[in-house]
Short mmCIF file of C-alpha atoms and ligand atoms in Angstrom, two decimals:
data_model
loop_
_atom_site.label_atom_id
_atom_site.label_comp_id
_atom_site.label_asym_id
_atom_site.label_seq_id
_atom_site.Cartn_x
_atom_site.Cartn_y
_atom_site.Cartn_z
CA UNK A 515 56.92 8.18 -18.70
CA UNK A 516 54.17 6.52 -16.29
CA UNK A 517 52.19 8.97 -14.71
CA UNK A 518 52.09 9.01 -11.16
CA UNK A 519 48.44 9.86 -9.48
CA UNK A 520 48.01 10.67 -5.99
CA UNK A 521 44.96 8.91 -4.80
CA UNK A 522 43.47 9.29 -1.04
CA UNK A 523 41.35 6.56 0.01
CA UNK A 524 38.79 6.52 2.44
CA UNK A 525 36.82 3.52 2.35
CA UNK A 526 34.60 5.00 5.51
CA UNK A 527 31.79 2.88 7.24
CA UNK A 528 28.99 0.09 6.43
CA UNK A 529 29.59 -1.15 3.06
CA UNK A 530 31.80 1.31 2.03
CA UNK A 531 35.26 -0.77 2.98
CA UNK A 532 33.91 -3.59 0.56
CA UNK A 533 32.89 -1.95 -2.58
CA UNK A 534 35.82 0.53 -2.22
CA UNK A 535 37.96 -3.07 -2.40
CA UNK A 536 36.26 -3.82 -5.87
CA UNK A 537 36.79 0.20 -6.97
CA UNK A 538 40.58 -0.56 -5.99
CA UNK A 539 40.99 -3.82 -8.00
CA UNK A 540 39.57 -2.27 -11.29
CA UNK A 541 42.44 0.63 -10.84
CA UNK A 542 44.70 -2.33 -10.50
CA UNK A 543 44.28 -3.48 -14.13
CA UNK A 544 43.53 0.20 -15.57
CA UNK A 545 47.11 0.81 -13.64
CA UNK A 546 48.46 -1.88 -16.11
CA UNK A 547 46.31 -1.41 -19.31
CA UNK A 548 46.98 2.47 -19.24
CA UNK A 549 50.56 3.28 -18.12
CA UNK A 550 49.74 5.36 -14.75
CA UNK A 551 50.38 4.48 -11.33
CA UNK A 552 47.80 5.46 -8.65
CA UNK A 553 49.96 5.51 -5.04
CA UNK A 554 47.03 4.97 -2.86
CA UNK A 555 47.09 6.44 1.17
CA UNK A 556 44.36 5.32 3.00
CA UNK A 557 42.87 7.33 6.08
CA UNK A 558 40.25 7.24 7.93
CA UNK A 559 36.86 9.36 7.69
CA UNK A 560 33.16 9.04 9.39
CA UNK A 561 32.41 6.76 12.35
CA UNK A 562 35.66 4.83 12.02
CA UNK A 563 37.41 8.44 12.07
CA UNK A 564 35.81 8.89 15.57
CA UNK A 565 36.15 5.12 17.16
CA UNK A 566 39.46 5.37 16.31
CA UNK A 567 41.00 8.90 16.06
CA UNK A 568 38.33 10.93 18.11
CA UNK A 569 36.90 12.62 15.30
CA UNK A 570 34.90 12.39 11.94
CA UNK A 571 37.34 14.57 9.76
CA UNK A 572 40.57 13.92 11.39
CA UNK A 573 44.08 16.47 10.92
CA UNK A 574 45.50 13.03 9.36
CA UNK A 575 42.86 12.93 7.07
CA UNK A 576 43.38 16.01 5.96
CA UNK A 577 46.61 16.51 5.96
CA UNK A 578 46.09 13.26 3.43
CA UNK A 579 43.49 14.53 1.15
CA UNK A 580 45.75 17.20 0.86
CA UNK A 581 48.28 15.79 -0.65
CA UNK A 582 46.98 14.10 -3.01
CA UNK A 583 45.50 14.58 -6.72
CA UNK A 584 41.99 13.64 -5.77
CA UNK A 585 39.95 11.48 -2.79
CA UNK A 586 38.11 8.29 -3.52
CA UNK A 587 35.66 7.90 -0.86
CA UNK A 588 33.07 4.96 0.43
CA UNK A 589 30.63 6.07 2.78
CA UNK A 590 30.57 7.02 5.98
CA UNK A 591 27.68 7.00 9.21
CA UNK A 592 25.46 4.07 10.69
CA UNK A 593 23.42 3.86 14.13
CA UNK A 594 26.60 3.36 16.23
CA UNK A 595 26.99 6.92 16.18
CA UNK A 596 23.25 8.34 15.95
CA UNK A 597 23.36 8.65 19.66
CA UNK A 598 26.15 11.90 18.87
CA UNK A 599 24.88 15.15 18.44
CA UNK A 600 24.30 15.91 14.89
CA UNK A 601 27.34 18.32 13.80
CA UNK A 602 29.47 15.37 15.54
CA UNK A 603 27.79 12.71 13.72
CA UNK A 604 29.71 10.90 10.65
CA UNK A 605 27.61 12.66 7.89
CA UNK A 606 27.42 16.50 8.97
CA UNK A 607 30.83 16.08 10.44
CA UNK A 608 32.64 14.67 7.60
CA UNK A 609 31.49 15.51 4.73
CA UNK A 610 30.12 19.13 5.21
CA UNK A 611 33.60 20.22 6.10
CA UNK A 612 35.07 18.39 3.72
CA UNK A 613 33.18 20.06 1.03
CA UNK A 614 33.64 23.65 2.59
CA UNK A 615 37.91 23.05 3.26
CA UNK A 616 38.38 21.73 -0.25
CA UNK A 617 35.73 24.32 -1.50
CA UNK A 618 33.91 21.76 -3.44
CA UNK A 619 31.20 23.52 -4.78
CA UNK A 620 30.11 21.22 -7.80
CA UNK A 621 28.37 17.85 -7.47
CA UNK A 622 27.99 15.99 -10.17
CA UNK A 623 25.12 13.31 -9.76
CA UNK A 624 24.18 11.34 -12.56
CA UNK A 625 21.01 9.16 -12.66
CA UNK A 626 21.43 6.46 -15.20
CA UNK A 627 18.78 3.67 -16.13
CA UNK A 628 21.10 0.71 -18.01
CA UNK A 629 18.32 -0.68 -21.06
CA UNK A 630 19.42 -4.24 -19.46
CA UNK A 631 18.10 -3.16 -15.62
CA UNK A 632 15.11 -1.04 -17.02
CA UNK A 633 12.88 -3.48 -14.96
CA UNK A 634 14.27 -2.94 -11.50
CA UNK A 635 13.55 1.02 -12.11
CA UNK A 636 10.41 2.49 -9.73
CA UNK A 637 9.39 3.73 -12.94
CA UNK A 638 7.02 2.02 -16.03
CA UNK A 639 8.87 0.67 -19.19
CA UNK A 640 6.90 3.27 -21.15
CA UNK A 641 7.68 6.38 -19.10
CA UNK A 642 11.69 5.75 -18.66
CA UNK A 643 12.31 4.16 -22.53
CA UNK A 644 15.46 2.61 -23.44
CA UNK A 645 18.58 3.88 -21.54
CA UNK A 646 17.89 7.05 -19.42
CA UNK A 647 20.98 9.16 -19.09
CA UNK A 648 20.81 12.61 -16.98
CA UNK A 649 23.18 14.31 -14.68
CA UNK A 650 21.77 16.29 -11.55
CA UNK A 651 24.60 19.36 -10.96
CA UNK A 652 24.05 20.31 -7.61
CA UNK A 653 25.82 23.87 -6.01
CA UNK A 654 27.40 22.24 -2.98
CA UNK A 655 28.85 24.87 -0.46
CA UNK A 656 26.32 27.98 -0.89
CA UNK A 657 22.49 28.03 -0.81
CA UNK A 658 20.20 27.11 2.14
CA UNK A 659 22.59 24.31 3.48
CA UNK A 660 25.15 26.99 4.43
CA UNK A 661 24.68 30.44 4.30
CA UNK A 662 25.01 32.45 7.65
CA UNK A 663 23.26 33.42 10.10
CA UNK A 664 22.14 30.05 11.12
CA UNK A 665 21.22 28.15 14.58
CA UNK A 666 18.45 28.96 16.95
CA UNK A 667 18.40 32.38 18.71
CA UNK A 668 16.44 32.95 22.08
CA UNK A 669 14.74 31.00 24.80
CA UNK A 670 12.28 28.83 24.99
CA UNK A 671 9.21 28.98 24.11
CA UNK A 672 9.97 32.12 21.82
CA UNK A 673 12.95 30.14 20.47
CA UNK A 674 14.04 30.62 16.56
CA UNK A 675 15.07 28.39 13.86
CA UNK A 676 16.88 30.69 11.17
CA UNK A 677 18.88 29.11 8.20
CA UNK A 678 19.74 31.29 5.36
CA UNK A 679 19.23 31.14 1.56
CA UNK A 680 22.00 33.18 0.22
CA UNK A 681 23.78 33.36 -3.00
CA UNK A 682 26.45 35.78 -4.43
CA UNK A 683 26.51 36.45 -8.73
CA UNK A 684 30.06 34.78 -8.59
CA UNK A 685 28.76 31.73 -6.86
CA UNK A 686 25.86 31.75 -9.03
CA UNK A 687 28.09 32.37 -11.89
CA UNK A 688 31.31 29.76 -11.12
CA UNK A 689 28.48 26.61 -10.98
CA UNK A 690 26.24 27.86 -14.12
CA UNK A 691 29.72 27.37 -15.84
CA UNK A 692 30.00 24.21 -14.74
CA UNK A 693 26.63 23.03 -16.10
CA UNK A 694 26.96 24.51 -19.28
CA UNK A 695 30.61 22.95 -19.69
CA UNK A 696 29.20 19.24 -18.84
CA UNK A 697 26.36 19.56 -21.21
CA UNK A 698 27.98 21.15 -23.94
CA UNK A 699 29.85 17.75 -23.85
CA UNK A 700 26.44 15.83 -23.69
CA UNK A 701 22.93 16.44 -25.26
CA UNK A 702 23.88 20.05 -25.02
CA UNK A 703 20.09 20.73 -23.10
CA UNK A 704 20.27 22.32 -19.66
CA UNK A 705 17.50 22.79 -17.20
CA UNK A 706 18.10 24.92 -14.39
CA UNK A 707 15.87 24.61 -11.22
CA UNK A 708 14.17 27.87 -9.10
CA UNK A 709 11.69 28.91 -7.34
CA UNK A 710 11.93 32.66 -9.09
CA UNK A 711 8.09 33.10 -7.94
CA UNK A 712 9.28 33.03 -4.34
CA UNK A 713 12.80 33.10 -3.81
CA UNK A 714 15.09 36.73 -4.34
CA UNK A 715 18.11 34.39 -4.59
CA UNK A 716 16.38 32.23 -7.64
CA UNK A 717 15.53 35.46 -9.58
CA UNK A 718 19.21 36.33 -9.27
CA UNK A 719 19.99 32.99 -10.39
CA UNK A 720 17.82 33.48 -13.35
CA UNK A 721 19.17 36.22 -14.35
CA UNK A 722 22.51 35.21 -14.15
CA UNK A 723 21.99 31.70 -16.01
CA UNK A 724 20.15 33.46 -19.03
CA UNK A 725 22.49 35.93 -19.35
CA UNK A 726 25.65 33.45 -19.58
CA UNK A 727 23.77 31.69 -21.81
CA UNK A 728 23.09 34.27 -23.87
CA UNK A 729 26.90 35.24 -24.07
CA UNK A 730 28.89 32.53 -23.91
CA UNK A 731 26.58 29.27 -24.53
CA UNK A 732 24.19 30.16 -27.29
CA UNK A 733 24.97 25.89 -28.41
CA UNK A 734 23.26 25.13 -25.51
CA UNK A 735 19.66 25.34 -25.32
CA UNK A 736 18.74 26.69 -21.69
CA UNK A 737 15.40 26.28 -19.99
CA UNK A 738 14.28 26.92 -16.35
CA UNK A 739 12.08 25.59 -14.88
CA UNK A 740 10.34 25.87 -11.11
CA UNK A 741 11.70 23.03 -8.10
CA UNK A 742 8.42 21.68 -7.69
CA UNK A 743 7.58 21.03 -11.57
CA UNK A 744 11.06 19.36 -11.64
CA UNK A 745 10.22 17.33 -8.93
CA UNK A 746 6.79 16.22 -10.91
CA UNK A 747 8.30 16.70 -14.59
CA UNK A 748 11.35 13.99 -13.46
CA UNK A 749 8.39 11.03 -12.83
CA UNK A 750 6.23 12.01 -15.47
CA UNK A 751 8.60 12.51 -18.78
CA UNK A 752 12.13 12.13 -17.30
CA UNK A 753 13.38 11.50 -20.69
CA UNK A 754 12.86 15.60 -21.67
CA UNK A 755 16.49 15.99 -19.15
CA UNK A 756 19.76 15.87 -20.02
CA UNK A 757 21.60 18.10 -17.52
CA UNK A 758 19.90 19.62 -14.72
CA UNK A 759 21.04 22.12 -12.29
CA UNK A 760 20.12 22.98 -8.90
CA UNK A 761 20.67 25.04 -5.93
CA UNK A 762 22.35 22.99 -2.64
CA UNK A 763 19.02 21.92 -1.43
CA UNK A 764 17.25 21.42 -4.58
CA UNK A 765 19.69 19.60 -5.83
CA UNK A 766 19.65 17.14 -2.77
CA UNK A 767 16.55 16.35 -3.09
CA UNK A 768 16.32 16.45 -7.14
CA UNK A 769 19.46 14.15 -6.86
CA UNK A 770 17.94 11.25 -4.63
CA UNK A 771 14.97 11.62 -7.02
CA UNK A 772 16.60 11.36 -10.38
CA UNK A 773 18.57 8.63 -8.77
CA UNK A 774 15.53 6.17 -7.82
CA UNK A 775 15.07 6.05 -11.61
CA UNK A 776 18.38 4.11 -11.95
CA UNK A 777 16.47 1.16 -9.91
CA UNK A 778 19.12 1.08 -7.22
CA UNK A 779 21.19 3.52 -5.10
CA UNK A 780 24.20 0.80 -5.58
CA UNK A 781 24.59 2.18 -9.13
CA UNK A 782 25.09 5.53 -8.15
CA UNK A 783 28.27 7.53 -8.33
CA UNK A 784 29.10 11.31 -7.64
CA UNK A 785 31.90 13.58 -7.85
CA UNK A 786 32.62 17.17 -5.74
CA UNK A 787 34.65 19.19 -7.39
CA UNK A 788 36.35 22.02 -7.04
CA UNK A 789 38.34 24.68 -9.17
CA UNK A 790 41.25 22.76 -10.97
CA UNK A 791 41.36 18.92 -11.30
CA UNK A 792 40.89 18.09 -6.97
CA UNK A 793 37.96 16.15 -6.77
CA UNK A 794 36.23 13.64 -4.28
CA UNK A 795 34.52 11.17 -5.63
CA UNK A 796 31.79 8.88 -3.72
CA UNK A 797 28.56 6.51 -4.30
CA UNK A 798 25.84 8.28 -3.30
CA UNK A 799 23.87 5.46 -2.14
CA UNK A 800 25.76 5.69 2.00
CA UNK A 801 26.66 3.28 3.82
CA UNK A 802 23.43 0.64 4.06
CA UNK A 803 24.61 -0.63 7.56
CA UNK A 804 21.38 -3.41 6.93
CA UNK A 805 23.80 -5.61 4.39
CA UNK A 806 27.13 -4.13 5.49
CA UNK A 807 29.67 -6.92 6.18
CA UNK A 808 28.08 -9.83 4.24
CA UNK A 809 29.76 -9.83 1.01
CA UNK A 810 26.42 -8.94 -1.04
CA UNK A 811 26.33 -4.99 -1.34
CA UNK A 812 26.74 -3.90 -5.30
CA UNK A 813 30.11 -2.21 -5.47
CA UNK A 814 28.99 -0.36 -9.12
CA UNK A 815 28.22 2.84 -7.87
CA UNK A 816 32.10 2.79 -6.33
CA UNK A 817 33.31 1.60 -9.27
CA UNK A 818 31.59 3.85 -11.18
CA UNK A 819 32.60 6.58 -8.59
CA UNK A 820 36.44 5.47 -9.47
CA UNK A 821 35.74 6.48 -13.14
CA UNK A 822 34.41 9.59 -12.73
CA UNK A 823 37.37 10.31 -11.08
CA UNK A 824 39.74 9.16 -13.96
CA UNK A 825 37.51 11.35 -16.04
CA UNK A 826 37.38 14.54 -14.01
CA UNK A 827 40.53 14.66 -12.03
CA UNK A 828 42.84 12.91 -14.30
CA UNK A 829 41.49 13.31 -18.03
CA UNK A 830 41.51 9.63 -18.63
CA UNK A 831 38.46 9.68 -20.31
CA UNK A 832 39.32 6.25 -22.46
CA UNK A 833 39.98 4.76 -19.40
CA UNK A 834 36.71 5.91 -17.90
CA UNK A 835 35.00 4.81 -20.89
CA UNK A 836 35.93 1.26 -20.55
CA UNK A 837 35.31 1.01 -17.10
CA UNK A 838 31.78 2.35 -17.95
CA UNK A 839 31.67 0.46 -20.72
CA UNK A 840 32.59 -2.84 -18.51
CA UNK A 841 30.05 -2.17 -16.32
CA UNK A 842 26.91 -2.35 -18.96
CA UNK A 843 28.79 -5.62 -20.05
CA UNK A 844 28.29 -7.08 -16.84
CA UNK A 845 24.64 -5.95 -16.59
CA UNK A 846 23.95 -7.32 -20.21
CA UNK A 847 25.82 -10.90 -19.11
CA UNK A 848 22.87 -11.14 -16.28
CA UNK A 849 25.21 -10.43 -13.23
CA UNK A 850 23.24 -9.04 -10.43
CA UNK A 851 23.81 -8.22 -6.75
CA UNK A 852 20.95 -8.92 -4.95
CA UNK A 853 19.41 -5.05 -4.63
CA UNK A 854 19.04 -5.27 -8.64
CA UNK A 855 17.87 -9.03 -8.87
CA UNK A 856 14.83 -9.79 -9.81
CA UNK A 857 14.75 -13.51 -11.01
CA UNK A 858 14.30 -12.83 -14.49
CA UNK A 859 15.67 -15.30 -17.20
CA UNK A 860 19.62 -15.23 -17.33
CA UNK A 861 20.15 -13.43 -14.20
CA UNK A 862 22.95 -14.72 -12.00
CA UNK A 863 22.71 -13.51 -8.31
CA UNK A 864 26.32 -12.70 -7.08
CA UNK A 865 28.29 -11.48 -4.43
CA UNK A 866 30.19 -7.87 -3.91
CA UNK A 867 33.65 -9.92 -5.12
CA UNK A 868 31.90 -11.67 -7.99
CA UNK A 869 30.32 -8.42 -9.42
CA UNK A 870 33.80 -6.78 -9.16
CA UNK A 871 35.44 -9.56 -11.04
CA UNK A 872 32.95 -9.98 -13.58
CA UNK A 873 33.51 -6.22 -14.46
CA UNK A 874 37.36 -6.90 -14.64
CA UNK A 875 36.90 -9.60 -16.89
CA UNK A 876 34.86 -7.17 -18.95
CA UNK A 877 37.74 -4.90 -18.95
CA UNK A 878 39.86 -7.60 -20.69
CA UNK A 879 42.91 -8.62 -17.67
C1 LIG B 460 24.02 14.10 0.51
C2 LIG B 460 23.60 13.94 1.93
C3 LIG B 460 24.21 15.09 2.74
C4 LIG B 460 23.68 16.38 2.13
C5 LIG B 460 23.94 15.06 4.24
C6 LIG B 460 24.34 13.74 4.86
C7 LIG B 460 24.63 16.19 4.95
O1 LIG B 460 22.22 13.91 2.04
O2 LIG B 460 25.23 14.06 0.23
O3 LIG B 460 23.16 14.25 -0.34
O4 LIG B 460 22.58 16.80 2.42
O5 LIG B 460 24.39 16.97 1.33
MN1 LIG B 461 21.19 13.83 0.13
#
């Protein structure tokens, strides 16, 4: 019998409508190579949420991303709505309480250097090798980012800006799993990120990541290691990670760092997850409202966000393999969208529709 997937799709603001066209026409032919339908609803979320439903998160929307199996998402924000104040602009007010309704409290964010792009990387040749491959597992509804109390207290000028770092052993617990799970299924090294010389909440999370490594992991080799060695360790030798995982702040801004190895923010995909197979699943590179509209934005890190989701939502693994797999092809063949040309012999400069069909044709109509 087919199997019948429930997709949400919110192709959001800036670039995101474009590449989420590209991600759509891959499903197309995995719909036909792989026996599975995706029914696809498309709402509305970010800036276009609020020009044309009043709000970034809409009832609609959720009522949407309810029903369905999992949530493919552009990107959403730009200056039209920078003038708002901040917990009404696209980003706080879409995806923040999308991640706390759907309790999505594990973000995936790999960082991945393809050997044929290793040029366009920030990094030297000899520091990145051939073919970097780590994935960045941020905690996504705890830590610094949410924890209560919150806000500034008094009046001015004794004013007070509190925000909270606070973590509970099951929170600490429920994402460790997580990271041990994804890289028992990898290079089977995990790193996990503190500041235990500082931080109460990072000696709890210590404790709690060597014990379940201890009990239940002992195939994985655990290390920890302190935020601001990560944040040097991931420039200087990069290659010593496989899976690293990070508190909600840490891993924000280990994630953008890990991800400026890959040579462009276009490449990069990311999936929220929660307990059970719901996921979201978006590039993290927003919504670059510079190139937005002109046909030329690289649509790989929504494709790539698409496969994640076959992976993680729907256990289509081969499916998500040949999707990845179609995307190296169409590195190796030279096609490049402009943020990853760089002129060099057999590169062909193409558009947003041209990348997305020379991945297709990778795929084998
Ligand atoms: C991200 C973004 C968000 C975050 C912002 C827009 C709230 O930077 O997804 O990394 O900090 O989580
Ligand atoms: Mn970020």
């Amino acid at each position: 019998m087919t199997q019948q997937l429930k997709i949400a799709v919110l192709p959001g603001d800036g670039i995101g409508p474009e590449v989420m066209v590209e991600a759509l026409r891959v499903l197309d032919v995995i719909e036909k190579r792989y026996d599975c339908r995706f029914e696809r609803t498309f709402a509305n979320l970010g800036g276009i949420a609020i020009d044309l439903e009043g709000k970034a998160f809409p009832q609609t929307t959720i009522d949407i991303c309810r029903a369905s199996d999992a949530v493919l998402l552009g990107s959403v924000g730009g200056p039209k709505w920078e003038h708002l104040p901040p917990m009404e602009q696209p980003e706080r007010g879409a995806l923040l309480p999308m991640r706390k309704l759907f309790n999505l409290y594990a973000n995936l964010r790999p960082a991945i250097v393809f050997p044929s792009l290793t040029g366009a990387s920030s990094l030297k040749k000899e520091v990145l090798g051939e073919g970097l491959d780590i994935l960045v597992v941020r905690e996504l509804t705890g830590g610094l980012y949410m924890s209560q109390p919150k806000g500034i207290e008094g009046t001015s000028p004794n004013r007070i800006g509190v925000d909270t770092l606070r973590y509970s052993e099951m929170e600490i617990e429920r994402i460790a799993r997580v990271a041990f799970k994804v890289a028992r299924q990898r290079r089977k090294n995990l790193v996990s990120v503190d500041k235990a010389n500082v931080l109460a909440s990072s000696v709890l999370w210590r404790e709690i990541l060597s014990r379940l490594g201890k009990e239940e992991y002992p195939d994985v080799t655990l290390s920890h290691m302190y935020v601001d060695n990560a944040s040097m360790q991931l420039i200087r030798n990069p290659r010593q990670f496989d899976v690293i995982l990070c508190e909600n702040m840490f891993g924000d801004i280990l994630s953008d760092e890990a991800s400026a190895l890959s040579g462009s923010l276009g490449l990069v995909p990311s999936a929220s997850l929660s307990e059970g197979s719901f996921g979201i699943y978006e590039p993290a590179g927003g919504t670059a409202p510079d190139i937005a509209g002109r046909g030329i934005a690289n649509p790989i890190a929504q494709i790539l966000s698409a496969s994640m989701m076959l992976r993680y939502s729907f256990s289509m693994n081969d499916a998500a393999d040949a999707i990845d797999a179609a995307v190296t092809k169409a590195l190796e063949a030279g096609y490049r969208t402009g943020d990853i040309f760089l002129g060099g012999p057999g590169e062909k400069k193409v558009s947003t529709v041209e990348m997305g069909t020379a991945i297709i044709d990778g795929l084998g109509r």
